Amino acid sequence: MIEIVPQGWLVAVEALKADGFDYFDWLGCVDEIGRLDCLRVVLVVRNLSRSAEPRMLSCSLSRTDPHIETISGVFAGAAWHEREAAELFGVEFIGGDRRRLLLNPEFEGTPLRKDEVLAARTGMNWPGAKEPGESDFSPSRRRLAPPGVPDPSVWGDRDAAQAAPDPAEVAESAVGGRVRRRRS
Amino acid sequence: MISREPSHGWIRLIEPACTSCMICARECPTWCISIDSHTEPVEGLPSGARDRTQNVLDRFAIDWSLCMYCGICIEECPFDALEWVSEPTQPGSTSDALIEQMVTRPS
């Protein structure tokens, strides 16, 4: 994987295409929260005469204001993938197609960011919260939480006077499984 | 006769194989499986053996209004207690009518 700085993204992609890697394979986005405080845009291009050696470019963007130049002028097919990354991760592709791809125009949020909370589920009884041999939702010491629902002490039952929870902490507490005892 | 793989029409519980372990209910992305169970002492243990308990399934329900027929529950079940059935699910006129109680036993 070749790491590119955001300013050099378009130039690097153009250079790679001129070098024979003229087949666009895919473009995606990864939320690196928990490891790095960034979103990573990943591009894979191929040279079909040497198809066993694809080139993977990656570019890390700030989570608060992620923006990068569009490469849809180089690979027209990348526009679809950029629109997908734009609506699911909130990345702005400068000069790209700004239309929504799959979500409602009214939808607010970035559903594939790891700190995105499934808010409607926080107030529902999760059927998996019961332990084997239980019929009612009893408060268990080994409490389980479903994926997408953060620990209430991080996200839900917080003191309103406190600052907004750290996105990394929300993401970490919303992975599902046993609720860990939190450091206070 | 040509035997065919069952298509994704319906998910059936094979009750004797179910241990009420809750894995399917926890893995289900749409939260459509609900399970009630209780524990009972195992009978017929040799004399002097330590008391043991086992889980007894009281209720197993799938809400077909939520199920998206992904089959993750079937894949995840460690006891092969869930399987695909070819026939489609029964229609219902209310959302409650789409909750299929596969096992109901007063606990």
PDB file of C-alpha atoms in Angstrom:
ATOM      1  CA  MET A   1       0.000   0.000   0.000  1.00  0.00           C
ATOM      2  CA  ILE A   2       1.405   3.347  -1.075  1.00  0.00           C
ATOM      3  CA  GLU A   3       0.606   6.180   1.319  1.00  0.00           C
ATOM      4  CA  ILE A   4      -0.164   9.471  -0.426  1.00  0.00           C
ATOM      5  CA  VAL A   5      -0.649  12.888   1.178  1.00  0.00           C
ATOM      6  CA  PRO A   6      -4.065  14.445   0.349  1.00  0.00           C
ATOM      7  CA  GLN A   7      -2.502  17.241  -1.740  1.00  0.00           C
ATOM      8  CA  GLY A   8      -0.744  14.714  -3.978  1.00  0.00           C
ATOM      9  CA  TRP A   9      -3.717  12.351  -4.461  1.00  0.00           C
ATOM     10  CA  LEU A  10      -4.864  13.384  -7.938  1.00  0.00           C
ATOM     11  CA  VAL A  11      -1.288  13.726  -9.245  1.00  0.00           C
ATOM     12  CA  ALA A  12      -0.382  10.278  -7.919  1.00  0.00           C
ATOM     13  CA  VAL A  13      -3.440   8.666  -9.537  1.00  0.00           C
ATOM     14  CA  GLU A  14      -2.734  10.378 -12.868  1.00  0.00           C
ATOM     15  CA  ALA A  15       0.895   9.250 -12.741  1.00  0.00           C
ATOM     16  CA  LEU A  16      -0.145   5.673 -12.026  1.00  0.00           C
ATOM     17  CA  LYS A  17      -2.574   5.663 -14.936  1.00  0.00           C
ATOM     18  CA  ALA A  18       0.142   7.033 -17.259  1.00  0.00           C
ATOM     19  CA  ASP A  19       2.385   4.223 -15.983  1.00  0.00           C
ATOM     20  CA  GLY A  20       0.000   1.576 -17.359  1.00  0.00           C
ATOM     21  CA  PHE A  21      -2.228   1.048 -14.311  1.00  0.00           C
ATOM     22  CA  ASP A  22      -5.241   2.167 -16.305  1.00  0.00           C
ATOM     23  CA  TYR A  23      -7.842  -0.289 -14.967  1.00  0.00           C
ATOM     24  CA  PHE A  24      -9.832   1.036 -12.010  1.00  0.00           C
ATOM     25  CA  ASP A  25     -10.645  -1.779  -9.608  1.00  0.00           C
ATOM     26  CA  TRP A  26     -12.218  -0.183  -6.550  1.00  0.00           C
ATOM     27  CA  LEU A  27     -12.166   2.762  -4.206  1.00  0.00           C
ATOM     28  CA  GLY A  28     -13.236   2.524  -0.596  1.00  0.00           C
ATOM     29  CA  CYS A  29     -13.037   4.211   2.741  1.00  0.00           C
ATOM     30  CA  VAL A  30     -12.039   2.896   6.172  1.00  0.00           C
ATOM     31  CA  ASP A  31     -12.710   4.474   9.545  1.00  0.00           C
ATOM     32  CA  GLU A  32      -9.421   4.014  11.421  1.00  0.00           C
ATOM     33  CA  ILE A  33     -10.777   5.284  14.738  1.00  0.00           C
ATOM     34  CA  GLY A  34      -9.314   3.417  17.674  1.00  0.00           C
ATOM     35  CA  ARG A  35      -6.007   2.999  15.868  1.00  0.00           C
ATOM     36  CA  LEU A  36      -5.555   6.375  14.196  1.00  0.00           C
ATOM     37  CA  ASP A  37      -7.723   9.457  14.319  1.00  0.00           C
ATOM     38  CA  CYS A  38      -8.390   9.471  10.585  1.00  0.00           C
ATOM     39  CA  LEU A  39     -10.476   8.214   7.708  1.00  0.00           C
ATOM     40  CA  ARG A  40      -8.520   6.330   5.054  1.00  0.00           C
ATOM     41  CA  VAL A  41      -9.457   6.439   1.383  1.00  0.00           C
ATOM     42  CA  VAL A  42      -8.112   3.404  -0.456  1.00  0.00           C
ATOM     43  CA  LEU A  43      -7.820   3.013  -4.230  1.00  0.00           C
ATOM     44  CA  VAL A  44      -6.849  -0.114  -6.142  1.00  0.00           C
ATOM     45  CA  VAL A  45      -5.863   0.080  -9.803  1.00  0.00           C
ATOM     46  CA  ARG A  46      -4.540  -2.637 -12.060  1.00  0.00           C
ATOM     47  CA  ASN A  47      -2.418  -3.024 -15.109  1.00  0.00           C
ATOM     48  CA  LEU A  48      -4.251  -5.743 -17.015  1.00  0.00           C
ATOM     49  CA  SER A  49      -1.094  -7.025 -18.713  1.00  0.00           C
ATOM     50  CA  ARG A  50       0.357  -7.581 -15.199  1.00  0.00           C
ATOM     51  CA  SER A  51      -2.909  -8.216 -13.411  1.00  0.00           C
ATOM     52  CA  ALA A  52      -1.282 -10.093 -10.529  1.00  0.00           C
ATOM     53  CA  GLU A  53       0.294  -6.858  -9.284  1.00  0.00           C
ATOM     54  CA  PRO A  54      -2.383  -4.335  -8.434  1.00  0.00           C
ATOM     55  CA  ARG A  55      -1.380  -1.012  -6.943  1.00  0.00           C
ATOM     56  CA  MET A  56      -3.074   0.137  -3.780  1.00  0.00           C
ATOM     57  CA  LEU A  57      -2.959   3.809  -2.890  1.00  0.00           C
ATOM     58  CA  SER A  58      -4.171   5.126   0.414  1.00  0.00           C
ATOM     59  CA  CYS A  59      -4.648   8.570   1.797  1.00  0.00           C
ATOM     60  CA  SER A  60      -5.523   9.437   5.385  1.00  0.00           C
ATOM     61  CA  LEU A  61      -7.889  12.329   6.000  1.00  0.00           C
ATOM     62  CA  SER A  62      -8.873  14.145   9.155  1.00  0.00           C
ATOM     63  CA  ARG A  63     -12.104  12.861  10.695  1.00  0.00           C
ATOM     64  CA  THR A  64     -13.397  16.341  11.433  1.00  0.00           C
ATOM     65  CA  ASP A  65     -13.039  17.784   7.929  1.00  0.00           C
ATOM     66  CA  PRO A  66     -12.260  15.009   5.453  1.00  0.00           C
ATOM     67  CA  HIS A  67     -11.808  16.305   1.943  1.00  0.00           C
ATOM     68  CA  ILE A  68      -9.863  15.115  -1.072  1.00  0.00           C
ATOM     69  CA  GLU A  69      -9.835  15.829  -4.799  1.00  0.00           C
ATOM     70  CA  THR A  70     -12.061  13.682  -6.978  1.00  0.00           C
ATOM     71  CA  ILE A  71     -10.391  11.233  -9.344  1.00  0.00           C
ATOM     72  CA  SER A  72     -13.518  10.829 -11.458  1.00  0.00           C
ATOM     73  CA  GLY A  73     -11.766  12.868 -14.165  1.00  0.00           C
ATOM     74  CA  VAL A  74      -9.103  10.163 -14.376  1.00  0.00           C
ATOM     75  CA  PHE A  75     -11.338   7.124 -13.865  1.00  0.00           C
ATOM     76  CA  ALA A  76     -14.988   7.934 -14.595  1.00  0.00           C
ATOM     77  CA  GLY A  77     -16.058   4.731 -12.827  1.00  0.00           C
ATOM     78  CA  ALA A  78     -14.634   5.989  -9.552  1.00  0.00           C
ATOM     79  CA  ALA A  79     -17.473   8.512  -9.285  1.00  0.00           C
ATOM     80  CA  TRP A  80     -19.918   5.848  -8.042  1.00  0.00           C
ATOM     81  CA  HIS A  81     -17.459   4.747  -5.323  1.00  0.00           C
ATOM     82  CA  GLU A  82     -16.749   8.324  -4.328  1.00  0.00           C
ATOM     83  CA  ARG A  83     -20.444   9.038  -3.909  1.00  0.00           C
ATOM     84  CA  GLU A  84     -20.714   5.950  -1.744  1.00  0.00           C
ATOM     85  CA  ALA A  85     -17.774   7.003   0.440  1.00  0.00           C
ATOM     86  CA  ALA A  86     -19.167  10.532   0.591  1.00  0.00           C
ATOM     87  CA  GLU A  87     -22.523   9.532   2.013  1.00  0.00           C
ATOM     88  CA  LEU A  88     -21.416   6.649   4.207  1.00  0.00           C
ATOM     89  CA  PHE A  89     -18.319   8.282   5.698  1.00  0.00           C
ATOM     90  CA  GLY A  90     -18.878  11.988   5.137  1.00  0.00           C
ATOM     91  CA  VAL A  91     -15.818  12.447   2.911  1.00  0.00           C
ATOM     92  CA  GLU A  92     -16.017  15.426   0.585  1.00  0.00           C
ATOM     93  CA  PHE A  93     -14.680  14.752  -2.910  1.00  0.00           C
ATOM     94  CA  ILE A  94     -13.843  18.193  -4.273  1.00  0.00           C
ATOM     95  CA  GLY A  95     -15.070  18.587  -7.820  1.00  0.00           C
ATOM     96  CA  GLY A  96     -16.932  15.274  -7.714  1.00  0.00           C
ATOM     97  CA  ASP A  97     -20.569  14.321  -8.103  1.00  0.00           C
ATOM     98  CA  ARG A  98     -22.282  15.565  -4.929  1.00  0.00           C
ATOM     99  CA  ARG A  99     -25.579  13.713  -5.393  1.00  0.00           C
ATOM    100  CA  ARG A 100     -26.698  11.152  -2.859  1.00  0.00           C
ATOM    101  CA  LEU A 101     -26.256   7.567  -3.996  1.00  0.00           C
ATOM    102  CA  LEU A 102     -28.310   5.249  -1.781  1.00  0.00           C
ATOM    103  CA  LEU A 103     -29.588   7.162   1.238  1.00  0.00           C
ATOM    104  CA  ASN A 104     -32.560   9.484   1.478  1.00  0.00           C
ATOM    105  CA  PRO A 105     -31.765  13.125   0.766  1.00  0.00           C
ATOM    106  CA  GLU A 106     -33.083  13.943   4.269  1.00  0.00           C
ATOM    107  CA  PHE A 107     -30.858  11.401   5.995  1.00  0.00           C
ATOM    108  CA  GLU A 108     -28.343  12.939   8.348  1.00  0.00           C
ATOM    109  CA  GLY A 109     -25.303  11.092   9.557  1.00  0.00           C
ATOM    110  CA  THR A 110     -22.473   8.947   8.312  1.00  0.00           C
ATOM    111  CA  PRO A 111     -23.636   5.357   8.800  1.00  0.00           C
ATOM    112  CA  LEU A 112     -20.346   3.530   8.275  1.00  0.00           C
ATOM    113  CA  ARG A 113     -18.294   5.605  10.686  1.00  0.00           C
ATOM    114  CA  LYS A 114     -17.587   3.452  13.712  1.00  0.00           C
ATOM    115  CA  ASP A 115     -18.779   6.070  16.180  1.00  0.00           C
ATOM    116  CA  GLU A 116     -22.202   6.180  14.517  1.00  0.00           C
ATOM    117  CA  VAL A 117     -24.718   4.995  17.095  1.00  0.00           C
ATOM    118  CA  LEU A 118     -27.857   3.010  16.254  1.00  0.00           C
ATOM    119  CA  ALA A 119     -29.874   5.408  18.380  1.00  0.00           C
ATOM    120  CA  ALA A 120     -33.268   3.752  17.891  1.00  0.00           C
ATOM    121  CA  ARG A 121     -31.880   0.550  19.335  1.00  0.00           C
ATOM    122  CA  THR A 122     -30.620   2.087  22.562  1.00  0.00           C
ATOM    123  CA  GLY A 123     -34.177   2.217  23.890  1.00  0.00           C
ATOM    124  CA  MET A 124     -35.193  -1.268  22.767  1.00  0.00           C
ATOM    125  CA  ASN A 125     -34.912  -4.560  24.584  1.00  0.00           C
ATOM    126  CA  TRP A 126     -32.299  -6.602  22.795  1.00  0.00           C
ATOM    127  CA  PRO A 127     -33.426 -10.271  22.652  1.00  0.00           C
ATOM    128  CA  GLY A 128     -29.806 -11.381  23.019  1.00  0.00           C
ATOM    129  CA  ALA A 129     -29.373  -9.643  26.377  1.00  0.00           C
ATOM    130  CA  LYS A 130     -30.880 -12.646  28.151  1.00  0.00           C
ATOM    131  CA  GLU A 131     -28.553 -15.360  29.357  1.00  0.00           C
ATOM    132  CA  PRO A 132     -29.260 -19.035  28.559  1.00  0.00           C
ATOM    133  CA  GLY A 133     -31.803 -20.234  31.109  1.00  0.00           C
ATOM    134  CA  GLU A 134     -33.353 -16.781  31.559  1.00  0.00           C
ATOM    135  CA  SER A 135     -36.812 -15.629  30.591  1.00  0.00           C
ATOM    136  CA  ASP A 136     -36.729 -12.009  31.644  1.00  0.00           C
ATOM    137  CA  PHE A 137     -34.251  -9.239  31.273  1.00  0.00           C
ATOM    138  CA  SER A 138     -32.536  -9.416  34.610  1.00  0.00           C
ATOM    139  CA  PRO A 139     -29.630  -7.131  35.334  1.00  0.00           C
ATOM    140  CA  SER A 140     -26.715  -9.470  34.955  1.00  0.00           C
ATOM    141  CA  ARG A 141     -23.244  -8.710  36.184  1.00  0.00           C
ATOM    142  CA  ARG A 142     -21.868  -9.984  32.885  1.00  0.00           C
ATOM    143  CA  ARG A 143     -24.025  -7.613  30.897  1.00  0.00           C
ATOM    144  CA  LEU A 144     -23.982  -7.945  27.117  1.00  0.00           C
ATOM    145  CA  ALA A 145     -24.547  -5.132  24.668  1.00  0.00           C
ATOM    146  CA  PRO A 146     -25.457  -5.511  20.990  1.00  0.00           C
ATOM    147  CA  PRO A 147     -23.252  -4.070  18.245  1.00  0.00           C
ATOM    148  CA  GLY A 148     -24.017  -0.440  17.427  1.00  0.00           C
ATOM    149  CA  VAL A 149     -25.367   0.372  20.877  1.00  0.00           C
ATOM    150  CA  PRO A 150     -22.780   2.070  23.076  1.00  0.00           C
ATOM    151  CA  ASP A 151     -22.331   1.715  26.791  1.00  0.00           C
ATOM    152  CA  PRO A 152     -25.005   3.973  28.357  1.00  0.00           C
ATOM    153  CA  SER A 153     -22.435   5.553  30.638  1.00  0.00           C
ATOM    154  CA  VAL A 154     -20.554   6.754  27.538  1.00  0.00           C
ATOM    155  CA  TRP A 155     -23.378   7.855  25.298  1.00  0.00           C
ATOM    156  CA  GLY A 156     -26.859   7.635  26.815  1.00  0.00           C
ATOM    157  CA  ASP A 157     -27.066   8.239  30.551  1.00  0.00           C
ATOM    158  CA  ARG A 158     -24.387  10.878  30.561  1.00  0.00           C
ATOM    159  CA  ASP A 159     -24.457  13.970  32.667  1.00  0.00           C
ATOM    160  CA  ALA A 160     -25.788  16.669  30.325  1.00  0.00           C
ATOM    161  CA  ALA A 161     -23.294  19.165  31.700  1.00  0.00           C
ATOM    162  CA  GLN A 162     -20.391  17.029  30.506  1.00  0.00           C
ATOM    163  CA  ALA A 163     -18.688  17.573  27.174  1.00  0.00           C
ATOM    164  CA  ALA A 164     -19.754  15.436  24.208  1.00  0.00           C
ATOM    165  CA  PRO A 165     -18.269  11.951  24.402  1.00  0.00           C
ATOM    166  CA  ASP A 166     -15.043  11.283  22.570  1.00  0.00           C
ATOM    167  CA  PRO A 167     -15.846   9.582  19.208  1.00  0.00           C
ATOM    168  CA  ALA A 168     -13.138   6.989  19.840  1.00  0.00           C
ATOM    169  CA  GLU A 169     -14.742   6.089  23.155  1.00  0.00           C
ATOM    170  CA  VAL A 170     -18.203   5.816  21.573  1.00  0.00           C
ATOM    171  CA  ALA A 171     -16.813   3.604  18.805  1.00  0.00           C
ATOM    172  CA  GLU A 172     -14.986   1.395  21.267  1.00  0.00           C
ATOM    173  CA  SER A 173     -18.017   0.932  23.471  1.00  0.00           C
ATOM    174  CA  ALA A 174     -20.374   0.136  20.573  1.00  0.00           C
ATOM    175  CA  VAL A 175     -18.665  -2.975  19.215  1.00  0.00           C
ATOM    176  CA  GLY A 176     -20.980  -5.369  21.058  1.00  0.00           C
ATOM    177  CA  GLY A 177     -20.165  -8.155  23.489  1.00  0.00           C
ATOM    178  CA  ARG A 178     -19.571  -8.027  27.214  1.00  0.00           C
ATOM    179  CA  VAL A 179     -19.688  -4.542  28.634  1.00  0.00           C
ATOM    180  CA  ARG A 180     -16.256  -3.910  30.048  1.00  0.00           C
ATOM    181  CA  ARG A 181     -15.791  -2.297  33.372  1.00  0.00           C
ATOM    182  CA  ARG A 182     -14.949   1.255  32.513  1.00  0.00           C
ATOM    183  CA  ARG A 183     -12.007   3.183  33.808  1.00  0.00           C
ATOM    184  CA  SER A 184     -13.308   6.308  35.455  1.00  0.00           C
TER     185      SER A 184
ATOM    186  CA  MET B   1     -36.544 -37.223  -8.767  1.00  0.00           C
ATOM    187  CA  ILE B   2     -34.026 -34.440  -8.712  1.00  0.00           C
ATOM    188  CA  SER B   3     -33.270 -33.411  -5.177  1.00  0.00           C
ATOM    189  CA  ARG B   4     -32.889 -29.733  -4.730  1.00  0.00           C
ATOM    190  CA  GLU B   5     -31.309 -27.640  -2.027  1.00  0.00           C
ATOM    191  CA  PRO B   6     -34.017 -25.924  -0.015  1.00  0.00           C
ATOM    192  CA  SER B   7     -34.374 -22.308  -0.969  1.00  0.00           C
ATOM    193  CA  HIS B   8     -34.457 -19.505   1.546  1.00  0.00           C
ATOM    194  CA  GLY B   9     -38.159 -19.568   2.285  1.00  0.00           C
ATOM    195  CA  TRP B  10     -38.481 -20.163   5.971  1.00  0.00           C
ATOM    196  CA  ILE B  11     -36.276 -20.948   8.948  1.00  0.00           C
ATOM    197  CA  ARG B  12     -37.229 -23.913  11.097  1.00  0.00           C
ATOM    198  CA  LEU B  13     -36.134 -24.741  14.607  1.00  0.00           C
ATOM    199  CA  ILE B  14     -35.127 -28.350  15.208  1.00  0.00           C
ATOM    200  CA  GLU B  15     -36.198 -28.249  18.812  1.00  0.00           C
ATOM    201  CA  PRO B  16     -34.417 -31.321  20.242  1.00  0.00           C
ATOM    202  CA  ALA B  17     -31.078 -29.907  19.078  1.00  0.00           C
ATOM    203  CA  CYS B  18     -31.582 -26.476  20.652  1.00  0.00           C
ATOM    204  CA  THR B  19     -29.708 -25.804  23.897  1.00  0.00           C
ATOM    205  CA  SER B  20     -31.111 -22.270  24.412  1.00  0.00           C
ATOM    206  CA  CYS B  21     -27.548 -20.933  24.168  1.00  0.00           C
ATOM    207  CA  MET B  22     -28.807 -17.564  22.811  1.00  0.00           C
ATOM    208  CA  ILE B  23     -26.136 -17.408  20.087  1.00  0.00           C
ATOM    209  CA  CYS B  24     -28.692 -17.036  17.250  1.00  0.00           C
ATOM    210  CA  ALA B  25     -30.561 -14.277  19.103  1.00  0.00           C
ATOM    211  CA  ARG B  26     -27.303 -12.410  19.688  1.00  0.00           C
ATOM    212  CA  GLU B  27     -25.977 -12.800  16.158  1.00  0.00           C
ATOM    213  CA  CYS B  28     -29.242 -11.789  14.459  1.00  0.00           C
ATOM    214  CA  PRO B  29     -28.691  -8.352  12.877  1.00  0.00           C
ATOM    215  CA  THR B  30     -32.401  -7.529  12.908  1.00  0.00           C
ATOM    216  CA  TRP B  31     -33.137  -8.751  16.455  1.00  0.00           C
ATOM    217  CA  CYS B  32     -35.938 -11.004  15.165  1.00  0.00           C
ATOM    218  CA  ILE B  33     -35.321 -14.088  17.329  1.00  0.00           C
ATOM    219  CA  SER B  34     -36.520 -14.157  20.920  1.00  0.00           C
ATOM    220  CA  ILE B  35     -35.931 -17.022  23.279  1.00  0.00           C
ATOM    221  CA  ASP B  36     -37.171 -17.805  26.777  1.00  0.00           C
ATOM    222  CA  SER B  37     -35.674 -20.646  28.715  1.00  0.00           C
ATOM    223  CA  HIS B  38     -35.227 -21.862  32.253  1.00  0.00           C
ATOM    224  CA  THR B  39     -32.910 -24.269  34.007  1.00  0.00           C
ATOM    225  CA  GLU B  40     -33.920 -27.618  35.455  1.00  0.00           C
ATOM    226  CA  PRO B  41     -31.900 -30.108  37.433  1.00  0.00           C
ATOM    227  CA  VAL B  42     -30.666 -33.055  35.386  1.00  0.00           C
ATOM    228  CA  GLU B  43     -32.338 -36.225  36.596  1.00  0.00           C
ATOM    229  CA  GLY B  44     -30.996 -39.737  36.640  1.00  0.00           C
ATOM    230  CA  LEU B  45     -27.468 -38.831  37.653  1.00  0.00           C
ATOM    231  CA  PRO B  46     -25.525 -41.621  39.370  1.00  0.00           C
ATOM    232  CA  SER B  47     -25.769 -41.450  43.151  1.00  0.00           C
ATOM    233  CA  GLY B  48     -23.158 -39.244  44.708  1.00  0.00           C
ATOM    234  CA  ALA B  49     -22.739 -37.164  41.550  1.00  0.00           C
ATOM    235  CA  ARG B  50     -22.795 -33.407  41.860  1.00  0.00           C
ATOM    236  CA  ASP B  51     -26.124 -31.767  40.976  1.00  0.00           C
ATOM    237  CA  ARG B  52     -26.261 -30.470  37.429  1.00  0.00           C
ATOM    238  CA  THR B  53     -28.706 -28.229  35.639  1.00  0.00           C
ATOM    239  CA  GLN B  54     -29.653 -27.976  32.009  1.00  0.00           C
ATOM    240  CA  ASN B  55     -31.426 -25.277  30.010  1.00  0.00           C
ATOM    241  CA  VAL B  56     -34.991 -26.025  28.941  1.00  0.00           C
ATOM    242  CA  LEU B  57     -36.451 -24.046  26.067  1.00  0.00           C
ATOM    243  CA  ASP B  58     -39.805 -22.403  26.891  1.00  0.00           C
ATOM    244  CA  ARG B  59     -40.371 -20.171  23.922  1.00  0.00           C
ATOM    245  CA  PHE B  60     -38.672 -19.686  20.553  1.00  0.00           C
ATOM    246  CA  ALA B  61     -40.141 -17.057  18.265  1.00  0.00           C
ATOM    247  CA  ILE B  62     -39.055 -15.516  14.985  1.00  0.00           C
ATOM    248  CA  ASP B  63     -40.613 -12.219  13.935  1.00  0.00           C
ATOM    249  CA  TRP B  64     -40.959 -12.512  10.167  1.00  0.00           C
ATOM    250  CA  SER B  65     -41.678  -8.798   9.905  1.00  0.00           C
ATOM    251  CA  LEU B  66     -38.087  -8.173  10.999  1.00  0.00           C
ATOM    252  CA  CYS B  67     -36.263 -11.207   9.562  1.00  0.00           C
ATOM    253  CA  MET B  68     -34.311 -10.437   6.406  1.00  0.00           C
ATOM    254  CA  TYR B  69     -33.615 -14.115   5.631  1.00  0.00           C
ATOM    255  CA  CYS B  70     -29.860 -13.673   5.840  1.00  0.00           C
ATOM    256  CA  GLY B  71     -29.328 -17.101   7.428  1.00  0.00           C
ATOM    257  CA  ILE B  72     -26.703 -15.891   9.895  1.00  0.00           C
ATOM    258  CA  CYS B  73     -28.582 -17.714  12.693  1.00  0.00           C
ATOM    259  CA  ILE B  74     -28.374 -20.971  10.724  1.00  0.00           C
ATOM    260  CA  GLU B  75     -24.674 -20.456  10.068  1.00  0.00           C
ATOM    261  CA  GLU B  76     -23.894 -19.549  13.660  1.00  0.00           C
ATOM    262  CA  CYS B  77     -25.875 -22.263  15.459  1.00  0.00           C
ATOM    263  CA  PRO B  78     -23.254 -24.599  16.941  1.00  0.00           C
ATOM    264  CA  PHE B  79     -25.832 -27.379  17.354  1.00  0.00           C
ATOM    265  CA  ASP B  80     -27.367 -27.230  13.849  1.00  0.00           C
ATOM    266  CA  ALA B  81     -30.748 -26.541  15.419  1.00  0.00           C
ATOM    267  CA  LEU B  82     -31.917 -24.174  12.657  1.00  0.00           C
ATOM    268  CA  GLU B  83     -32.420 -25.014   9.008  1.00  0.00           C
ATOM    269  CA  TRP B  84     -33.810 -23.577   5.799  1.00  0.00           C
ATOM    270  CA  VAL B  85     -37.214 -24.727   4.560  1.00  0.00           C
ATOM    271  CA  SER B  86     -38.324 -24.104   0.978  1.00  0.00           C
ATOM    272  CA  GLU B  87     -41.893 -23.028   1.618  1.00  0.00           C
ATOM    273  CA  PRO B  88     -42.521 -19.329   2.113  1.00  0.00           C
ATOM    274  CA  THR B  89     -43.567 -17.946   5.477  1.00  0.00           C
ATOM    275  CA  GLN B  90     -47.267 -17.522   6.208  1.00  0.00           C
ATOM    276  CA  PRO B  91     -48.698 -14.094   5.519  1.00  0.00           C
ATOM    277  CA  GLY B  92     -50.334 -12.145   8.315  1.00  0.00           C
ATOM    278  CA  SER B  93     -52.595  -9.126   8.466  1.00  0.00           C
ATOM    279  CA  THR B  94     -50.966  -7.557  11.524  1.00  0.00           C
ATOM    280  CA  SER B  95     -47.358  -7.287  12.558  1.00  0.00           C
ATOM    281  CA  ASP B  96     -48.111  -9.443  15.602  1.00  0.00           C
ATOM    282  CA  ALA B  97     -49.422 -12.185  13.321  1.00  0.00           C
ATOM    283  CA  LEU B  98     -45.980 -12.340  11.712  1.00  0.00           C
ATOM    284  CA  ILE B  99     -44.353 -13.376  14.984  1.00  0.00           C
ATOM    285  CA  GLU B 100     -44.157 -17.131  14.714  1.00  0.00           C
ATOM    286  CA  GLN B 101     -44.009 -18.978  18.008  1.00  0.00           C
ATOM    287  CA  MET B 102     -42.093 -22.142  17.151  1.00  0.00           C
ATOM    288  CA  VAL B 103     -42.049 -23.364  20.730  1.00  0.00           C
ATOM    289  CA  THR B 104     -44.428 -22.226  23.436  1.00  0.00           C
ATOM    290  CA  ARG B 105     -44.494 -23.956  26.743  1.00  0.00           C
ATOM    291  CA  PRO B 106     -45.712 -22.468  30.005  1.00  0.00           C
ATOM    292  CA  SER B 107     -42.627 -22.166  32.163  1.00  0.00           C
TER     293      SER B 107
END
